[in-house]
Tab-separated table of C-alpha atoms and ligand atoms in Angstrom:
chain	number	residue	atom	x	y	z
A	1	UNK	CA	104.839	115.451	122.538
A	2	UNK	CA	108.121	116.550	124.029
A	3	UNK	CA	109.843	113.548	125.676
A	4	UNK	CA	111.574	113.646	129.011
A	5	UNK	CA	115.064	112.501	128.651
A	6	UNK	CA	115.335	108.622	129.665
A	7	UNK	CA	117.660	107.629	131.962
A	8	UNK	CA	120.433	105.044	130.805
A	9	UNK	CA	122.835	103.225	133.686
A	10	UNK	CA	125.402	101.493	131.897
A	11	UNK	CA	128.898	101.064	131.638
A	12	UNK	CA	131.825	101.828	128.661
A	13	UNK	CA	133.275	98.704	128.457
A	14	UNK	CA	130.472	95.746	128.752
A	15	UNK	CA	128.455	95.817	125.328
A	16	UNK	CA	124.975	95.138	126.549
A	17	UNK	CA	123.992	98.791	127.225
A	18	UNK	CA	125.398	99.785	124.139
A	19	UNK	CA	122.727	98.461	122.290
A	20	UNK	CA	120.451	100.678	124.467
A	21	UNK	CA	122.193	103.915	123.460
A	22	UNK	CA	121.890	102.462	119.968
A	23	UNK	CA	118.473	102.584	119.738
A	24	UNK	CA	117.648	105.702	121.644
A	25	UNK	CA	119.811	107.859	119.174
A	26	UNK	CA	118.359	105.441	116.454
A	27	UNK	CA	114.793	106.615	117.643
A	28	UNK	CA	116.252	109.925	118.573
A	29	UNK	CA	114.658	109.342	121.920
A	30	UNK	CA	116.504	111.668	124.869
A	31	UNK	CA	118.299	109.722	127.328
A	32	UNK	CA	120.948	110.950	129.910
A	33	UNK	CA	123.762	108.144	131.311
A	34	UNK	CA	125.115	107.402	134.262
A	35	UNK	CA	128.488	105.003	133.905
A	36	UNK	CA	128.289	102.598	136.670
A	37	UNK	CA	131.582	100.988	137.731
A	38	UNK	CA	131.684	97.103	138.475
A	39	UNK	CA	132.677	97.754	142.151
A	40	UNK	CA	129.565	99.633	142.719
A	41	UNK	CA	127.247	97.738	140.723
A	42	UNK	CA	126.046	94.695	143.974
A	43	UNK	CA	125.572	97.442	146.374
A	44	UNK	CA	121.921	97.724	147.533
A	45	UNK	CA	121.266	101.764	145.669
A	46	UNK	CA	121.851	100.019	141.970
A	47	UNK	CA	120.394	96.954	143.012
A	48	UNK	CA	117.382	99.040	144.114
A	49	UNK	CA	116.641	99.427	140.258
A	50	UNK	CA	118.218	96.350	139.187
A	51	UNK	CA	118.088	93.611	141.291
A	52	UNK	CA	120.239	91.675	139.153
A	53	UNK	CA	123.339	94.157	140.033
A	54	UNK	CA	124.304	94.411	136.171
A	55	UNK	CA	123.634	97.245	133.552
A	56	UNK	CA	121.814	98.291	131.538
A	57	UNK	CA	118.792	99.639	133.541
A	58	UNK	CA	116.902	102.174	132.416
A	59	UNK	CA	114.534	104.640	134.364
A	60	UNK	CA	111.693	106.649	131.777
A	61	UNK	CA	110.378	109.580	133.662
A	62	UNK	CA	107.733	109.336	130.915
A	63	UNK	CA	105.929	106.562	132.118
A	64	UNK	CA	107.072	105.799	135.438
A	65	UNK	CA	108.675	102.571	133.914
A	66	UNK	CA	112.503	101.211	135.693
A	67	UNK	CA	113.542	98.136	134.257
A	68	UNK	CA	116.177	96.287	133.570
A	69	UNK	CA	117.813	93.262	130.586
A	70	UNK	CA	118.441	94.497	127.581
A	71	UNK	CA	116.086	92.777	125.442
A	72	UNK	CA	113.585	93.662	127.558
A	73	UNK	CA	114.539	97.143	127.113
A	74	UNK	CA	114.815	96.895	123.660
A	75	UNK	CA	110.880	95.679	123.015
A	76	UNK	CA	109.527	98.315	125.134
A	77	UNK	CA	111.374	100.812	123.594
A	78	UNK	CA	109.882	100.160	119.947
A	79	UNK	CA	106.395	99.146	122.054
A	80	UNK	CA	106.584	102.282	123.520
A	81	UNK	CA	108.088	104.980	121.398
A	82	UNK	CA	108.157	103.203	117.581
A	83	UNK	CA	104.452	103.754	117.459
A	84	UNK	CA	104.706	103.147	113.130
A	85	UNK	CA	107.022	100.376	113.922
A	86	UNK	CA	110.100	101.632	111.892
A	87	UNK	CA	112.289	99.705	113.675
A	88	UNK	CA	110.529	96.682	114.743
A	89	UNK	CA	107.573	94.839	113.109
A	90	UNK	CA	104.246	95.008	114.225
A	91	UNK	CA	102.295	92.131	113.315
A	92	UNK	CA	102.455	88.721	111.379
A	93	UNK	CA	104.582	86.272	111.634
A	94	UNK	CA	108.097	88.018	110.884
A	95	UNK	CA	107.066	89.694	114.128
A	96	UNK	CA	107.941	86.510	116.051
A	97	UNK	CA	110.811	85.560	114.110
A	98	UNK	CA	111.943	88.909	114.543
A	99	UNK	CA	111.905	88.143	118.313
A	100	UNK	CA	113.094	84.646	117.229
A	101	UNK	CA	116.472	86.493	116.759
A	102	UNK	CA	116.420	88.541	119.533
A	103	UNK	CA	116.042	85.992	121.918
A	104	UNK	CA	118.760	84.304	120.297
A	105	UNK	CA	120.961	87.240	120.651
A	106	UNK	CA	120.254	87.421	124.401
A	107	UNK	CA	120.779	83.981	124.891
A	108	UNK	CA	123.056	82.312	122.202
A	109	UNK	CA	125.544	85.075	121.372
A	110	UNK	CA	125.338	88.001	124.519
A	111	UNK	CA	126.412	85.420	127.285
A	112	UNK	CA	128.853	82.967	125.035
A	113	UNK	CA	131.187	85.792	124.011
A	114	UNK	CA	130.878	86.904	127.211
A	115	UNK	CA	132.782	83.728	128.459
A	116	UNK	CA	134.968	83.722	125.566
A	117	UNK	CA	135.978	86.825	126.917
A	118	UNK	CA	135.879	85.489	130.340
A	119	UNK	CA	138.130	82.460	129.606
A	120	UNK	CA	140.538	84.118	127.333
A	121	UNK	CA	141.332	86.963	129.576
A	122	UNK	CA	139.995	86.791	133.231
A	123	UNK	CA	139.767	83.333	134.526
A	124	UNK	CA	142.588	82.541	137.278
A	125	UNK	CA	143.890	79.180	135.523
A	126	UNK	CA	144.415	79.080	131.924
A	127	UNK	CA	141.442	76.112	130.490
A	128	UNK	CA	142.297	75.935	126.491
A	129	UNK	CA	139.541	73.671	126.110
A	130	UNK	CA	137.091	76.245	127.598
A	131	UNK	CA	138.547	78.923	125.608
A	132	UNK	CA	138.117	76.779	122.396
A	133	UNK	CA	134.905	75.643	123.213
A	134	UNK	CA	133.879	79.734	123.973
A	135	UNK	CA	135.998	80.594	120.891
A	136	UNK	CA	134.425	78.168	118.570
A	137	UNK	CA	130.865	79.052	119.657
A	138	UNK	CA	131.424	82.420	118.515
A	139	UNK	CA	132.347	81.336	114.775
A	140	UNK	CA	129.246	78.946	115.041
A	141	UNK	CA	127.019	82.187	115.748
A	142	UNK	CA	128.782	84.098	112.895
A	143	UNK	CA	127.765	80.564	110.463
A	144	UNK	CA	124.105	81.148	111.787
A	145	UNK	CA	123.834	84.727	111.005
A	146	UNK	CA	125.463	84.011	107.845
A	147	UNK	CA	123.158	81.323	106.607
A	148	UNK	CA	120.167	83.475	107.830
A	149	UNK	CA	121.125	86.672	105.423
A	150	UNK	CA	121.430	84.712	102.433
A	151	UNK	CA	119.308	86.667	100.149
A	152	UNK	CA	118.753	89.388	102.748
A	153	UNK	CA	120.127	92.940	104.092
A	154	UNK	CA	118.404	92.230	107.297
A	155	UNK	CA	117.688	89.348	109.751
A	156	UNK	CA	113.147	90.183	109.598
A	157	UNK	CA	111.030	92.230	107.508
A	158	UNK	CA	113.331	93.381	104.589
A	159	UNK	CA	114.400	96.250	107.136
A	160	UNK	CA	116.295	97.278	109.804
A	161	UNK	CA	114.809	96.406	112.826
A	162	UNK	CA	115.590	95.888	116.747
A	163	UNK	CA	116.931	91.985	116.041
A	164	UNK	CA	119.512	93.418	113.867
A	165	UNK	CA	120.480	96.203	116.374
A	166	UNK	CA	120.872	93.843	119.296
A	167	UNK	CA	123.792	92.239	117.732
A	168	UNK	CA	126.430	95.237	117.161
A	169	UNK	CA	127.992	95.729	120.205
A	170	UNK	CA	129.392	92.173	121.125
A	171	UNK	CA	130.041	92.034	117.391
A	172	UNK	CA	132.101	94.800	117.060
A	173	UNK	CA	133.642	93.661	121.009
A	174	UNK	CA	134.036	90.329	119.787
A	175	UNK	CA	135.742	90.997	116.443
A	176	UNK	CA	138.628	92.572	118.677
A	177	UNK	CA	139.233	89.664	121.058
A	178	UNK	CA	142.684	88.314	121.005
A	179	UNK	CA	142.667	84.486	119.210
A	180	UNK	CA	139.601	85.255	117.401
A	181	UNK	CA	140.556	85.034	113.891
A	182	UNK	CA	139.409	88.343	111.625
A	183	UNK	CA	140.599	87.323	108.383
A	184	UNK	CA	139.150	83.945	108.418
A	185	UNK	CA	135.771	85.067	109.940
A	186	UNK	CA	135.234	87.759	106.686
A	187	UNK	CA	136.292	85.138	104.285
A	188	UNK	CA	133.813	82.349	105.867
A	189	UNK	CA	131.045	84.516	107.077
A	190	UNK	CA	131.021	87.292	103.976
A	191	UNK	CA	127.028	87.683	104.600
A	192	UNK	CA	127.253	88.027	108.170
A	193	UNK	CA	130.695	90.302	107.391
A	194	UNK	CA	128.464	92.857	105.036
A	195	UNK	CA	125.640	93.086	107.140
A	196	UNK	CA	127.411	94.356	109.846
A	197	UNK	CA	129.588	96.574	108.656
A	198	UNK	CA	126.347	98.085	106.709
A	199	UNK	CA	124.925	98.386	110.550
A	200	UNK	CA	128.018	100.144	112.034
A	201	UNK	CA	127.594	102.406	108.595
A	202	UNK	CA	124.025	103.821	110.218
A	203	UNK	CA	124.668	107.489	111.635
A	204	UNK	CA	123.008	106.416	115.403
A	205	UNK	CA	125.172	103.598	115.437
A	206	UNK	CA	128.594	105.509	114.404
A	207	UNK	CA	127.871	108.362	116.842
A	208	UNK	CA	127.068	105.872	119.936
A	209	UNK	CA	130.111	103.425	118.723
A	210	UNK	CA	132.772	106.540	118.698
A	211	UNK	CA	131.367	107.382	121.950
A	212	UNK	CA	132.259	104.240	123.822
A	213	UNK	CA	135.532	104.543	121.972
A	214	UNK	CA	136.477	107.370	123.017
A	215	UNK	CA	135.370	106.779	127.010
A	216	UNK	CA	137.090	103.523	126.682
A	217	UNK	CA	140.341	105.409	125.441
A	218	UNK	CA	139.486	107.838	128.123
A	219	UNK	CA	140.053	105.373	130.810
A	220	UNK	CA	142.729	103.393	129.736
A	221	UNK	CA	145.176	106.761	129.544
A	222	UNK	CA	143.617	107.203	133.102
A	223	UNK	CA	144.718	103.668	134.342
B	301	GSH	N1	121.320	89.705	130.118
B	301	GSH	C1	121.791	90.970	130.618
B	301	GSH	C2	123.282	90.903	130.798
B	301	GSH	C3	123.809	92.138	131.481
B	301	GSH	C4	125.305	92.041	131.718
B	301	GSH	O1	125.902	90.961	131.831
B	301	GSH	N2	125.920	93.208	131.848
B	301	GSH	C5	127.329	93.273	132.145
B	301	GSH	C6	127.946	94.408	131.307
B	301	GSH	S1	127.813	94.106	129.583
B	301	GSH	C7	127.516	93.616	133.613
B	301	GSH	O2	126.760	94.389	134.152
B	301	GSH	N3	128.533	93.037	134.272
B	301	GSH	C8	128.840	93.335	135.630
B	301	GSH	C9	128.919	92.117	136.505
B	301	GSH	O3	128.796	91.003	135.983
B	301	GSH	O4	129.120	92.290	137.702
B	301	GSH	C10	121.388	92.078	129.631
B	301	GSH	O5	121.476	91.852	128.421
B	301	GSH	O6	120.970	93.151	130.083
């Protein structure tokens, strides 16, 4: 069956729809982009497909489907076009752990380095107690995913699946934020260090990855 190209709205620098052009090159599933700047992203033509005025969204031509969160995205994707399950696991139990983890990366680590990034860089007073607090909650998440791959390559299923996928963009974002401490986090968290570093070593994920590097570059000389 040839596949209409899906249609990504996202944006270089925020991490969530990263994950999104992850797994579509993973799956090697078409998809076009449009970038969608922050000062466009309330007004009533993207909130037409998103109502919650942030990316990603995603409209498939294939199915008529527009919709919008991430994780969401994510589990219709492998639903939808991971018809062996390759990438996510279709029954049993590790099936709901495996959404165990992504729940926990759309709720536990997406929005808390978000404010870590929030109160280190863009909030109009300077709180060091929120930034802590932000800071901290990012090593705690790094302890969890360490504990969880003792013994294991992978979070579910012995295999690479969506729940590990979800986590590499704010990773890799988060590993770069000023005050969060590199050295200490791969000497701590070595598990949690190897795994993803094996992830960023997947050819999908390198090709998306220099992508967003080089738009992000892109900008910046443009600012
Ligand atoms: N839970 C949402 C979060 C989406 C989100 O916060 N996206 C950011 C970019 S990574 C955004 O659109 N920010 C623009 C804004 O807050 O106005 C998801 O995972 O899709």
């Amino acid at each position: 069956m040839s596949l209409k190209p899906i249609h990504l709205y996202t944006h270089a620098g925020g991490p969530n729809p990263w994950k999104l052009a992850i797994l579509l090159s993973t799956l090697q599933i078409p998809y076009t982009q449009t970038f969608v700047p922050f000062s466009d992203i309330k007004k009533p033509e993207y909130l037409a497909i998103c109502p919650n005025g942030r990316v990603p969204a995603i409209v498939d031509p294939n199915t008529n489907v527009t919709m919008w969160e991430s994780g969401a995205i994510m589990e219709y994707l492998v639903e939808t076009y991971d018809k062996e399950g390759e990438y996510w696991v279709k029954e049993g139990g590790e099936r709901w752990v495996g959404k165990s983890w992504l729940f926990f990366q759309m709720s536990g680590q997406g929005p808390y380095f978000g404010q870590a990034i929030w109160f280190t860089r863009y909030h109009s007073e300077k709180i060091d107690s929120a930034k802590l607090r932000y800071i901290n909650e990012i090593y705690r998440v790094f302890s969890v995913l360490d504990t969880a791959l003792e013994g294991k390559s992978y979070l579910v299923a012995e295999k690479c699946t969506i729940a590990d996928l979800s986590f590499i963009p704010w990773n890799y974002h988060i590993l770069r934020l000023e005050g969060v401490d590199v050295a200490m986090v791969e000497k701590s968290y070595p598990r949690f260090w190897e795994w993803h570093h094996r992830l960023l070593e997947r050819e999908a994920v390198k090709k998306v990855m220099s992508e967003r590097e080089g738009i992000m570059a892109e900008e910046a000389r443009g600012k």
